[in-house]
Amino acid sequence: MLIKDSTSQTSFAQLATTGVVFDIQKFSVNDGPGVRTAVFMKGCQMKCVWCHNPESLSAQKQLAFNADKCVGCRHCEQVCPNNVHSFDAEGNHHVDFEACQTCGQCVDACMQDALKIYGKEMSVEQVFAEVIKDKVYFDKSGGGITLSGGEALKQFEFCLALAKMCKANGVHVCVETNGASKTDHYRTIAPYVDLFLFDYKATGDELHKTLTGMTRRLVDTNLQLLNEINSSVILRCPMIPGYNLSDDHFAAIAQLAKLMTNIQKVEVLPYHNFGKGKASEIGKTYGVDAKMPDDNEVNSWIASIKRYGEINVTLS
Ligand code: SF4
Ligand code: SF4
């Protein structure tokens, strides 16, 4: 296959941009239309209390330890140059995450797969080479690439170069975003993005700041910009029982969907606690104590939004 960049003149050798990627998930069906390859970038401006990818928050590579897999062989302790791994008299394994320099020696030494490093530096070329392998599936299903995270646009130059490369080669591009990157970044990348999966996390500045660490101001400015330049958006709404649900919230979602002609539909993302185990693996505490909703609750949220008018609302 002939691989082109956006101008068909720049060679891959000139695209030296690299990014820190923590996962590439193929055959994803929950990150935009069709069959997709989701590329998860490290780093995020927000700190959502329910974050389901806590390993994405830091922009740096980081060590993860799965205690359930550890058999206490102490090989990691023997190879680590920074004394990150230690064992107490009862044989309990302690990990000093702060001292880790992510050299990976303990990961190589562990025969139980109990250790891993989240984050790998990759070039645009390397990621694109992975993505383009599945073009036949994208074309058959209406799928493509989804740039996700973390907040993908925190690594803006990388995402811009990758989006340009994908567009030039006929790959549909989605960007999943918290909405809090620089406004200029949205304006610049928009011509190379077919669809933004744009989060709507909470209604009201105070609550938004409490739950995510940032007010709504920049997010609202960026959502408005995408409407002005007519970039397609799916509004993605995480629903966290006991945290962000209220009649005001449902009404605000409905109002946005009715006012902004670029919003194709609203997707409801029911709370799940997948982030809990991952937070523990990287030595962090998990900030939410919410119940996983049942189908009735999820349907009632969808109905609560639809109550305000003819709005396309689906489950993500
Ligand atoms: S990655 Fe390197 S520094 Fe970090 S715990 Fe393993 S051996 Fe030690
Ligand atoms: S090398 Fe792996 S299995 Fe052995 S003590 Fe370290 S983490 Fe546990």
XYZ file of C-alpha atoms and ligand atoms in Angstrom:
332
model
C 0.000 0.000 0.000
C 1.173 3.502 -0.819
C 1.345 5.469 2.415
C 0.900 9.185 2.085
C 1.103 12.079 4.478
C -1.285 15.015 4.219
C 0.755 16.816 1.561
C 2.084 13.702 -0.196
C 5.490 15.358 -0.066
C 6.788 14.922 3.463
C 8.497 11.587 4.014
C 8.078 9.558 7.175
C 11.711 10.271 7.980
C 10.759 13.903 8.494
C 7.991 12.976 10.912
C 10.166 12.444 13.932
C 7.357 13.267 16.344
C 7.046 10.739 19.137
C 4.392 10.240 21.776
C 3.947 8.217 24.945
C 1.276 5.609 24.227
C -0.047 3.313 26.944
C -2.226 1.031 24.865
C -3.334 0.285 21.321
C -6.623 -1.603 21.266
C -7.656 -3.183 18.011
C -11.209 -4.167 17.056
C -12.700 -1.718 19.523
C -16.442 -1.178 19.082
C -17.011 1.350 21.881
C -14.869 4.248 20.736
C -16.778 5.622 17.759
C -18.502 4.125 14.707
C -17.561 0.759 13.210
C -14.540 -1.322 14.063
C -11.766 0.898 15.358
C -8.191 0.918 16.555
C -8.055 2.998 19.728
C -4.713 4.620 20.545
C -4.457 5.615 24.186
C -2.100 8.482 24.942
C -0.642 9.182 28.365
C -1.303 12.391 30.268
C -4.438 14.321 31.224
C -5.204 17.832 32.520
C -8.169 16.613 34.539
C -8.370 14.374 37.578
C -11.857 12.905 37.378
C -12.645 11.118 40.608
C -14.150 8.167 38.706
C -11.336 7.917 36.126
C -11.442 4.449 34.540
C -7.920 4.839 33.125
C -5.904 6.046 36.124
C -2.767 4.722 34.454
C -3.269 7.439 31.848
C -3.191 10.452 34.161
C 0.577 10.869 34.395
C 2.311 11.882 31.193
C 5.288 9.763 32.237
C 5.820 6.039 31.949
C 5.028 4.248 35.209
C 5.393 0.893 36.943
C 2.369 -1.275 37.769
C 2.318 -4.214 40.179
C -0.406 -6.863 40.313
C -0.207 -8.397 43.792
C -2.568 -11.224 42.840
C -0.028 -12.588 40.361
C 3.038 -12.239 42.600
C 4.448 -15.471 44.058
C 7.139 -13.764 46.155
C 10.158 -15.121 44.263
C 12.004 -11.799 44.871
C 13.678 -11.730 41.456
C 12.508 -8.132 41.076
C 14.230 -7.150 44.310
C 17.483 -8.673 43.095
C 17.619 -6.781 39.794
C 16.202 -3.370 40.720
C 18.959 -0.720 40.891
C 16.715 1.629 42.880
C 15.513 -0.599 45.732
C 11.909 -0.193 44.668
C 10.929 -3.735 45.688
C 11.197 -4.915 49.296
C 9.696 -7.647 51.457
C 8.752 -7.548 55.125
C 9.202 -10.343 57.674
C 5.853 -11.837 56.655
C 6.912 -11.941 53.036
C 4.623 -9.107 51.916
C 5.857 -7.351 48.805
C 6.180 -3.550 49.091
C 6.706 -1.302 46.079
C 8.138 2.215 46.348
C 6.553 3.588 43.168
C 8.095 7.034 43.655
C 11.626 5.615 43.471
C 11.048 3.746 40.198
C 12.946 4.986 37.141
C 10.991 2.669 34.786
C 14.110 0.901 33.520
C 12.043 -2.279 33.085
C 14.604 -4.702 34.544
C 12.162 -6.070 37.117
C 9.492 -6.518 34.454
C 11.897 -8.662 32.443
C 12.879 -10.631 35.553
C 9.326 -11.410 36.662
C 8.176 -14.784 35.338
C 4.619 -14.290 36.636
C 3.681 -11.230 34.609
C 3.049 -9.382 37.874
C 4.898 -6.262 36.766
C 4.521 -3.997 33.778
C 5.374 -0.514 32.613
C 2.488 1.642 31.432
C 3.608 3.862 28.572
C 5.873 3.368 25.614
C 7.485 6.005 23.456
C 6.392 5.485 19.860
C 6.836 7.439 16.664
C 3.936 8.545 14.491
C 5.214 6.101 11.904
C 5.144 3.158 14.325
C 1.598 3.846 15.479
C 0.357 4.470 11.957
C 1.908 1.189 10.816
C -0.177 -0.623 13.454
C -3.341 1.249 12.579
C -3.187 0.812 8.813
C -2.981 -2.991 9.131
C -6.717 -3.038 9.848
C -7.841 -0.692 7.085
C -9.851 -3.434 5.421
C -11.936 -3.800 8.594
C -12.330 -0.037 8.888
C -13.568 0.207 5.321
C -16.056 -2.633 5.726
C -17.483 -1.354 9.006
C -17.216 2.426 8.720
C -14.558 2.400 11.419
C -11.099 3.908 11.747
C -8.724 5.247 14.374
C -9.725 6.793 17.700
C -7.197 8.945 19.515
C -7.929 8.565 23.205
C -6.235 8.734 26.593
C -5.809 10.267 29.061
C -6.409 13.353 27.035
C -5.079 12.651 23.560
C -4.625 16.324 22.662
C -2.199 16.838 25.543
C 0.301 15.302 23.126
C -0.918 17.625 20.446
C 1.906 17.550 17.877
C 1.875 13.750 17.864
C -1.903 13.554 17.468
C -1.936 16.194 14.748
C 0.711 14.358 12.725
C -1.033 11.012 13.180
C -4.461 12.419 12.303
C -3.041 14.012 9.134
C -1.393 10.742 8.153
C -4.581 8.777 8.725
C -6.764 11.217 6.790
C -4.346 11.234 3.872
C -4.632 7.446 3.722
C -8.410 7.301 3.905
C -8.722 6.336 7.569
C -11.682 7.805 9.483
C -10.399 9.759 12.513
C -12.111 10.162 15.882
C -10.689 12.132 18.793
C -11.998 11.315 22.243
C -11.517 14.429 24.382
C -12.287 15.873 27.806
C -12.662 19.224 26.042
C -9.951 20.911 28.087
C -7.090 21.249 25.620
C -6.087 24.587 24.107
C -8.739 26.104 21.876
C -6.173 26.593 19.106
C -5.469 22.871 19.195
C -9.092 22.019 18.416
C -9.153 24.608 15.630
C -5.941 23.254 14.109
C -6.717 19.543 14.251
C -10.419 19.798 13.329
C -9.863 19.590 9.521
C -8.256 16.155 10.046
C -10.896 14.815 12.450
C -14.171 13.268 11.269
C -15.762 13.071 14.684
C -15.039 14.353 18.188
C -16.228 12.206 21.087
C -16.562 15.120 23.484
C -17.113 14.566 27.210
C -19.836 16.322 29.159
C -18.934 15.393 32.726
C -20.859 17.632 35.082
C -23.155 20.656 35.076
C -22.086 23.835 36.846
C -18.615 25.250 37.362
C -18.287 24.342 41.029
C -19.358 20.725 40.647
C -17.244 20.303 37.505
C -14.214 21.592 39.391
C -14.884 19.354 42.389
C -15.209 16.233 40.228
C -12.556 16.897 37.578
C -10.205 19.539 39.010
C -11.193 22.104 36.333
C -14.125 24.453 35.802
C -16.307 24.149 32.699
C -15.108 27.418 31.122
C -12.489 26.117 28.697
C -14.567 23.019 27.929
C -17.588 25.148 27.027
C -15.461 27.475 24.891
C -14.105 24.509 22.942
C -17.504 22.892 22.503
C -18.803 26.210 21.186
C -15.873 26.461 18.773
C -16.561 23.004 17.336
C -20.154 24.061 16.800
C -19.089 27.272 15.056
C -16.776 25.436 12.663
C -19.337 22.652 12.212
C -17.145 19.781 13.416
C -19.177 16.672 14.168
C -19.522 15.819 17.842
C -20.957 12.987 19.877
C -21.554 14.276 23.398
C -20.402 11.572 25.799
C -21.862 11.733 29.273
C -20.419 9.605 32.071
C -23.170 8.954 34.610
C -21.829 8.493 38.131
C -24.585 7.772 40.681
C -24.231 9.971 43.739
C -21.804 12.358 41.997
C -23.005 14.103 38.839
C -26.640 13.070 38.336
C -29.409 15.644 38.731
C -32.377 17.011 36.804
C -30.283 20.090 36.018
C -27.634 17.830 34.494
C -30.092 15.963 32.278
C -31.696 19.262 31.212
C -28.303 20.826 30.383
C -27.313 17.842 28.236
C -30.623 18.033 26.389
C -30.325 21.775 25.884
C -26.844 21.445 24.364
C -27.990 18.672 22.047
C -30.888 20.796 20.849
C -28.923 24.028 20.442
C -25.744 22.750 18.812
C -26.406 21.517 15.310
C -23.036 19.732 15.134
C -23.998 17.329 17.961
C -25.011 14.102 16.231
C -26.187 12.390 19.361
C -25.739 11.964 23.083
C -24.112 8.830 24.448
C -24.676 7.773 28.036
C -21.661 6.103 29.678
C -22.817 4.231 32.788
C -20.396 4.159 35.704
C -18.154 1.130 36.039
C -15.371 0.548 38.515
C -12.690 -0.839 36.187
C -10.370 1.946 37.327
C -10.285 0.687 40.899
C -7.953 -2.262 40.361
C -5.724 -0.299 37.996
C -5.364 2.535 40.530
C -4.223 0.060 43.135
C -1.675 -1.459 40.709
C 0.058 1.900 40.313
C -0.030 2.737 44.027
C -2.905 5.252 43.869
C -6.160 5.418 45.761
C -9.481 5.386 43.905
C -11.754 8.327 44.654
C -15.259 7.003 44.037
C -17.584 4.831 46.053
C -20.499 4.450 43.637
C -22.786 1.563 42.798
C -22.715 0.051 39.315
C -26.118 0.871 37.773
C -28.554 -1.741 36.492
C -30.393 -1.537 33.155
C -33.421 0.142 34.715
C -31.331 2.988 36.079
C -29.519 3.474 32.792
C -32.804 3.534 30.897
C -34.213 6.062 33.368
C -31.264 8.400 32.684
C -31.811 8.131 28.950
C -35.523 8.847 29.461
C -34.672 11.820 31.685
C -32.706 13.436 28.858
C -35.302 12.599 26.206
C -37.972 14.193 28.365
C -36.693 17.556 27.159
C -37.311 16.961 23.463
C -36.527 14.946 20.349
C -32.939 14.044 21.190
C -30.950 11.096 19.919
C -29.651 9.439 23.094
C -28.030 6.011 23.145
C -26.040 3.825 25.460
C -22.335 3.925 24.640
S 11.389 -0.585 36.460
Fe 13.567 -0.518 37.053
S 13.667 1.069 38.667
Fe 11.501 0.507 38.408
S 11.149 -1.059 39.944
Fe 11.645 -2.139 38.033
S 13.875 -2.459 38.126
Fe 13.368 -0.918 39.669
S 9.561 -11.040 40.276
Fe 7.355 -10.989 40.004
S 6.538 -12.783 41.087
Fe 8.656 -12.455 41.770
S 8.448 -11.210 43.634
Fe 8.755 -9.781 41.940
S 6.677 -9.278 41.273
Fe 6.506 -11.085 42.550
